[in-house]
mmCIF file of C-alpha atoms in Angstrom:
data_model
loop_
_atom_site.group_PDB
_atom_site.id
_atom_site.type_symbol
_atom_site.label_atom_id
_atom_site.label_comp_id
_atom_site.label_asym_id
_atom_site.label_seq_id
_atom_site.Cartn_x
_atom_site.Cartn_y
_atom_site.Cartn_z
ATOM 1 C CA UNK A 577 27.879 30.988 27.985
ATOM 2 C CA UNK A 578 25.738 28.941 25.683
ATOM 3 C CA UNK A 579 26.616 25.281 25.242
ATOM 4 C CA UNK A 580 27.676 24.191 21.774
ATOM 5 C CA UNK A 581 24.881 22.465 19.911
ATOM 6 C CA UNK A 582 25.371 18.855 18.960
ATOM 7 C CA UNK A 583 24.480 19.333 15.291
ATOM 8 C CA UNK A 584 27.139 18.833 12.663
ATOM 9 C CA UNK A 585 26.599 19.888 9.056
ATOM 10 C CA UNK A 586 27.327 17.311 6.386
ATOM 11 C CA UNK A 587 28.309 18.899 3.084
ATOM 12 C CA UNK A 588 26.389 22.034 3.956
ATOM 13 C CA UNK A 589 23.189 20.231 4.979
ATOM 14 C CA UNK A 590 21.968 20.263 8.563
ATOM 15 C CA UNK A 591 19.629 17.422 9.483
ATOM 16 C CA UNK A 592 17.328 18.410 12.329
ATOM 17 C CA UNK A 593 16.100 15.908 14.870
ATOM 18 C CA UNK A 594 12.525 17.038 14.282
ATOM 19 C CA UNK A 595 12.650 16.095 10.590
ATOM 20 C CA UNK A 596 13.994 12.660 11.510
ATOM 21 C CA UNK A 597 11.168 12.175 13.998
ATOM 22 C CA UNK A 598 8.589 13.106 11.354
ATOM 23 C CA UNK A 599 10.088 10.570 8.940
ATOM 24 C CA UNK A 600 10.072 7.895 11.662
ATOM 25 C CA UNK A 601 6.410 8.583 12.476
ATOM 26 C CA UNK A 602 5.167 8.498 8.884
ATOM 27 C CA UNK A 603 5.342 4.725 8.405
ATOM 28 C CA UNK A 604 3.561 3.839 11.692
ATOM 29 C CA UNK A 605 0.852 6.394 10.871
ATOM 30 C CA UNK A 606 0.291 4.867 7.432
ATOM 31 C CA UNK A 607 0.174 1.378 8.906
ATOM 32 C CA UNK A 608 -2.302 2.662 11.481
ATOM 33 C CA UNK A 609 -4.587 4.013 8.736
ATOM 34 C CA UNK A 610 -4.427 0.756 6.775
ATOM 35 C CA UNK A 611 -5.022 -1.477 9.814
ATOM 36 C CA UNK A 612 -7.856 0.785 10.970
ATOM 37 C CA UNK A 613 -9.472 0.142 7.596
ATOM 38 C CA UNK A 614 -9.024 -3.614 8.106
ATOM 39 C CA UNK A 615 -10.717 -3.442 11.514
ATOM 40 C CA UNK A 616 -13.573 -1.278 10.195
ATOM 41 C CA UNK A 617 -14.042 -3.547 7.189
ATOM 42 C CA UNK A 618 -14.119 -6.688 9.327
ATOM 43 C CA UNK A 619 -17.317 -5.414 10.969
ATOM 44 C CA UNK A 620 -19.097 -4.706 7.693
ATOM 45 C CA UNK A 621 -21.779 -6.923 6.170
ATOM 46 C CA UNK A 622 -23.771 -6.756 2.985
ATOM 47 C CA UNK A 623 -24.813 -8.514 -0.198
ATOM 48 C CA UNK A 624 -21.881 -7.054 -2.126
ATOM 49 C CA UNK A 625 -19.375 -8.532 0.318
ATOM 50 C CA UNK A 626 -21.171 -11.899 0.228
ATOM 51 C CA UNK A 627 -20.981 -12.000 -3.579
ATOM 52 C CA UNK A 628 -17.294 -11.052 -3.531
ATOM 53 C CA UNK A 629 -16.516 -13.729 -0.956
ATOM 54 C CA UNK A 630 -18.515 -16.331 -2.849
ATOM 55 C CA UNK A 631 -16.543 -15.563 -6.007
ATOM 56 C CA UNK A 632 -13.283 -15.785 -4.047
ATOM 57 C CA UNK A 633 -14.247 -19.213 -2.663
ATOM 58 C CA UNK A 634 -15.352 -20.552 -6.049
ATOM 59 C CA UNK A 635 -12.055 -19.606 -7.695
ATOM 60 C CA UNK A 636 -9.976 -21.101 -4.856
ATOM 61 C CA UNK A 637 -12.059 -24.263 -4.556
ATOM 62 C CA UNK A 638 -11.677 -24.859 -8.304
ATOM 63 C CA UNK A 639 -7.927 -24.252 -8.141
ATOM 64 C CA UNK A 640 -8.260 -21.681 -10.937
ATOM 65 C CA UNK A 641 -4.795 -20.157 -10.573
ATOM 66 C CA UNK A 642 -5.084 -18.054 -13.727
ATOM 67 C CA UNK A 643 -8.225 -16.280 -12.516
ATOM 68 C CA UNK A 644 -6.700 -15.808 -9.065
ATOM 69 C CA UNK A 645 -3.536 -14.347 -10.604
ATOM 70 C CA UNK A 646 -5.390 -11.936 -12.888
ATOM 71 C CA UNK A 647 -7.810 -10.842 -10.185
ATOM 72 C CA UNK A 648 -5.012 -10.124 -7.695
ATOM 73 C CA UNK A 649 -2.898 -8.363 -10.314
ATOM 74 C CA UNK A 650 -5.686 -6.084 -11.580
ATOM 75 C CA UNK A 651 -6.848 -5.168 -8.085
ATOM 76 C CA UNK A 652 -3.367 -4.384 -6.736
ATOM 77 C CA UNK A 653 -2.241 -2.632 -9.931
ATOM 78 C CA UNK A 654 -5.297 -0.374 -9.818
ATOM 79 C CA UNK A 655 -4.451 0.627 -6.257
ATOM 80 C CA UNK A 656 -0.817 1.274 -7.174
ATOM 81 C CA UNK A 657 -1.858 3.362 -10.189
ATOM 82 C CA UNK A 658 -4.137 5.457 -7.970
ATOM 83 C CA UNK A 659 -1.244 6.165 -5.597
ATOM 84 C CA UNK A 660 1.030 7.022 -8.530
ATOM 85 C CA UNK A 661 -1.439 9.535 -9.988
ATOM 86 C CA UNK A 662 -2.169 11.041 -6.554
ATOM 87 C CA UNK A 663 1.537 11.759 -6.116
ATOM 88 C CA UNK A 664 1.509 13.868 -9.276
ATOM 89 C CA UNK A 665 -1.262 16.044 -7.800
ATOM 90 C CA UNK A 666 -0.197 18.943 -5.586
ATOM 91 C CA UNK A 667 -3.190 18.338 -3.320
ATOM 92 C CA UNK A 668 -3.226 14.557 -3.636
ATOM 93 C CA UNK A 669 -2.402 13.778 0.002
ATOM 94 C CA UNK A 670 -6.052 13.186 1.062
ATOM 95 C CA UNK A 671 -6.555 10.826 -1.894
ATOM 96 C CA UNK A 672 -3.507 8.768 -0.853
ATOM 97 C CA UNK A 673 -4.722 8.382 2.735
ATOM 98 C CA UNK A 674 -8.307 7.647 1.661
ATOM 99 C CA UNK A 675 -7.170 4.986 -0.819
ATOM 100 C CA UNK A 676 -5.108 3.299 1.895
ATOM 101 C CA UNK A 677 -8.065 3.282 4.292
ATOM 102 C CA UNK A 678 -10.528 1.971 1.676
ATOM 103 C CA UNK A 679 -8.116 -0.780 0.622
ATOM 104 C CA UNK A 680 -7.827 -1.895 4.236
ATOM 105 C CA UNK A 681 -11.622 -1.890 4.559
ATOM 106 C CA UNK A 682 -11.926 -4.105 1.494
ATOM 107 C CA UNK A 683 -9.452 -6.667 2.822
ATOM 108 C CA UNK A 684 -10.963 -6.619 6.311
ATOM 109 C CA UNK A 685 -14.484 -7.009 4.914
ATOM 110 C CA UNK A 686 -13.536 -10.012 2.810
ATOM 111 C CA UNK A 687 -11.701 -11.684 5.709
ATOM 112 C CA UNK A 688 -14.592 -11.034 8.083
ATOM 113 C CA UNK A 689 -17.106 -12.450 5.606
ATOM 114 C CA UNK A 690 -14.999 -15.582 5.152
ATOM 115 C CA UNK A 691 -15.095 -16.179 8.897
ATOM 116 C CA UNK A 692 -18.835 -15.475 9.012
ATOM 117 C CA UNK A 693 -19.564 -17.979 6.238
ATOM 118 C CA UNK A 694 -17.080 -20.710 7.159
ATOM 119 C CA UNK A 695 -16.373 -20.218 10.851
ATOM 120 C CA UNK A 696 -13.096 -21.619 12.191
ATOM 121 C CA UNK A 697 -12.858 -23.790 9.081
ATOM 122 C CA UNK A 698 -12.219 -20.654 7.036
ATOM 123 C CA UNK A 699 -8.750 -20.067 8.511
ATOM 124 C CA UNK A 700 -7.082 -21.719 5.534
ATOM 125 C CA UNK A 701 -9.041 -19.581 3.063
ATOM 126 C CA UNK A 702 -8.189 -16.454 5.029
ATOM 127 C CA UNK A 703 -4.501 -17.369 4.797
ATOM 128 C CA UNK A 704 -4.825 -17.710 1.009
ATOM 129 C CA UNK A 705 -6.075 -14.127 1.007
ATOM 130 C CA UNK A 706 -3.838 -12.705 3.729
ATOM 131 C CA UNK A 707 -0.414 -13.927 2.586
ATOM 132 C CA UNK A 708 -0.380 -12.271 -0.886
ATOM 133 C CA UNK A 709 -2.198 -9.231 0.516
ATOM 134 C CA UNK A 710 0.512 -8.780 3.153
ATOM 135 C CA UNK A 711 3.085 -8.405 0.372
ATOM 136 C CA UNK A 712 0.801 -5.991 -1.460
ATOM 137 C CA UNK A 713 0.212 -4.002 1.732
ATOM 138 C CA UNK A 714 3.958 -3.424 2.144
ATOM 139 C CA UNK A 715 4.084 -2.185 -1.461
ATOM 140 C CA UNK A 716 1.122 0.125 -0.874
ATOM 141 C CA UNK A 717 2.736 1.561 2.250
ATOM 142 C CA UNK A 718 5.937 2.338 0.359
ATOM 143 C CA UNK A 719 3.945 3.751 -2.540
ATOM 144 C CA UNK A 720 1.929 5.926 -0.156
ATOM 145 C CA UNK A 721 5.107 7.340 1.419
ATOM 146 C CA UNK A 722 6.508 8.209 -2.004
ATOM 147 C CA UNK A 723 3.205 9.670 -3.224
ATOM 148 C CA UNK A 724 2.857 11.869 -0.138
ATOM 149 C CA UNK A 725 6.391 13.174 -0.539
ATOM 150 C CA UNK A 726 6.003 13.850 -4.256
ATOM 151 C CA UNK A 727 2.676 15.575 -3.738
ATOM 152 C CA UNK A 728 4.209 17.716 -0.992
ATOM 153 C CA UNK A 729 7.117 18.703 -3.229
ATOM 154 C CA UNK A 730 4.747 19.714 -6.008
ATOM 155 C CA UNK A 731 2.686 21.757 -3.550
ATOM 156 C CA UNK A 732 5.776 23.594 -2.288
ATOM 157 C CA UNK A 733 6.909 24.170 -5.865
ATOM 158 C CA UNK A 734 3.592 25.853 -6.645
ATOM 159 C CA UNK A 735 4.010 28.191 -3.684
ATOM 160 C CA UNK A 736 7.661 28.987 -4.282
ATOM 161 C CA UNK A 737 8.688 31.849 -6.548
ATOM 162 C CA UNK A 738 12.107 30.346 -7.328
ATOM 163 C CA UNK A 739 11.100 26.680 -7.642
ATOM 164 C CA UNK A 740 13.718 24.179 -8.755
ATOM 165 C CA UNK A 741 12.935 21.667 -11.541
ATOM 166 C CA UNK A 742 11.791 18.272 -10.332
ATOM 167 C CA UNK A 743 12.876 16.095 -13.262
ATOM 168 C CA UNK A 744 15.255 14.021 -11.162
ATOM 169 C CA UNK A 745 12.696 13.467 -8.390
ATOM 170 C CA UNK A 746 10.032 12.514 -10.934
ATOM 171 C CA UNK A 747 12.416 10.013 -12.528
ATOM 172 C CA UNK A 748 13.166 8.404 -9.171
ATOM 173 C CA UNK A 749 9.476 8.388 -8.345
ATOM 174 C CA UNK A 750 8.656 6.539 -11.562
ATOM 175 C CA UNK A 751 11.459 4.002 -11.049
ATOM 176 C CA UNK A 752 10.301 3.288 -7.505
ATOM 177 C CA UNK A 753 6.735 2.641 -8.644
ATOM 178 C CA UNK A 754 7.992 0.380 -11.423
ATOM 179 C CA UNK A 755 9.861 -1.691 -8.828
ATOM 180 C CA UNK A 756 6.744 -1.755 -6.661
ATOM 181 C CA UNK A 757 4.768 -3.006 -9.662
ATOM 182 C CA UNK A 758 7.254 -5.884 -10.041
ATOM 183 C CA UNK A 759 6.655 -6.803 -6.400
ATOM 184 C CA UNK A 760 2.901 -6.619 -7.014
ATOM 185 C CA UNK A 761 3.404 -8.982 -9.956
ATOM 186 C CA UNK A 762 5.240 -11.405 -7.670
ATOM 187 C CA UNK A 763 2.448 -11.166 -5.082
ATOM 188 C CA UNK A 764 -0.161 -11.931 -7.760
ATOM 189 C CA UNK A 765 1.958 -14.894 -8.855
ATOM 190 C CA UNK A 766 2.053 -16.067 -5.235
ATOM 191 C CA UNK A 767 -1.738 -15.806 -5.077
ATOM 192 C CA UNK A 768 -2.066 -17.899 -8.239
ATOM 193 C CA UNK A 769 0.449 -20.464 -6.977
ATOM 194 C CA UNK A 770 -1.264 -20.829 -3.605
ATOM 195 C CA UNK A 771 -4.629 -21.161 -5.333
ATOM 196 C CA UNK A 772 -3.403 -23.861 -7.694
ATOM 197 C CA UNK A 773 -1.632 -25.882 -5.007
ATOM 198 C CA UNK A 774 -3.704 -25.296 -1.878
ATOM 199 C CA UNK A 775 -7.032 -23.814 -3.008
ATOM 200 C CA UNK A 776 -8.993 -27.085 -3.508
ATOM 201 C CA UNK A 777 -7.560 -28.467 -0.278
ATOM 202 C CA UNK A 778 -8.308 -25.449 1.942
ATOM 203 C CA UNK A 779 -11.449 -24.043 0.318
ATOM 204 C CA UNK A 780 -13.031 -27.134 -1.233
ATOM 205 C CA UNK A 781 -16.340 -28.200 0.259
#
């Protein structure tokens, strides 16, 4: 006689253990992609990275909080907008993962160049970059999860003959990205605040 399965339906919905495992693995996989980009970027060199790092140091050394705020806001908002648009594409999953990897490479490259130019004395400057970027990275990870799910739903809707309307999911998707944008705004404000208060002290020559 077969043993009774330990799966109880809740309001007609059965949650399989496999689906829960997939959900649990998604976030570590996304973090792995982002951190892989950071590691790859840290080994890069080039004139473009040197110019970017020089501009970063000049803004921080001058304590130009407005420029630091705008630069952080535009950069992070552009990334968030890319994730948002990718989620509305039925085959946008590769774009989401690529954007996450490239963003990590950019951060890793800038941090590596700061160490190359300043040595151990560049730890303070790296912190000025890393602290706001850590907040942004959490936002990007959440945005990537949502974009992957939305893109997957759109793909399944295209394949299904009796597809259900997605108005409610789209509304939730938009609200979530609006909240993520508010967090990005706070992170940019943190970057400007740190630059104004600590930039001349940590990055001044």
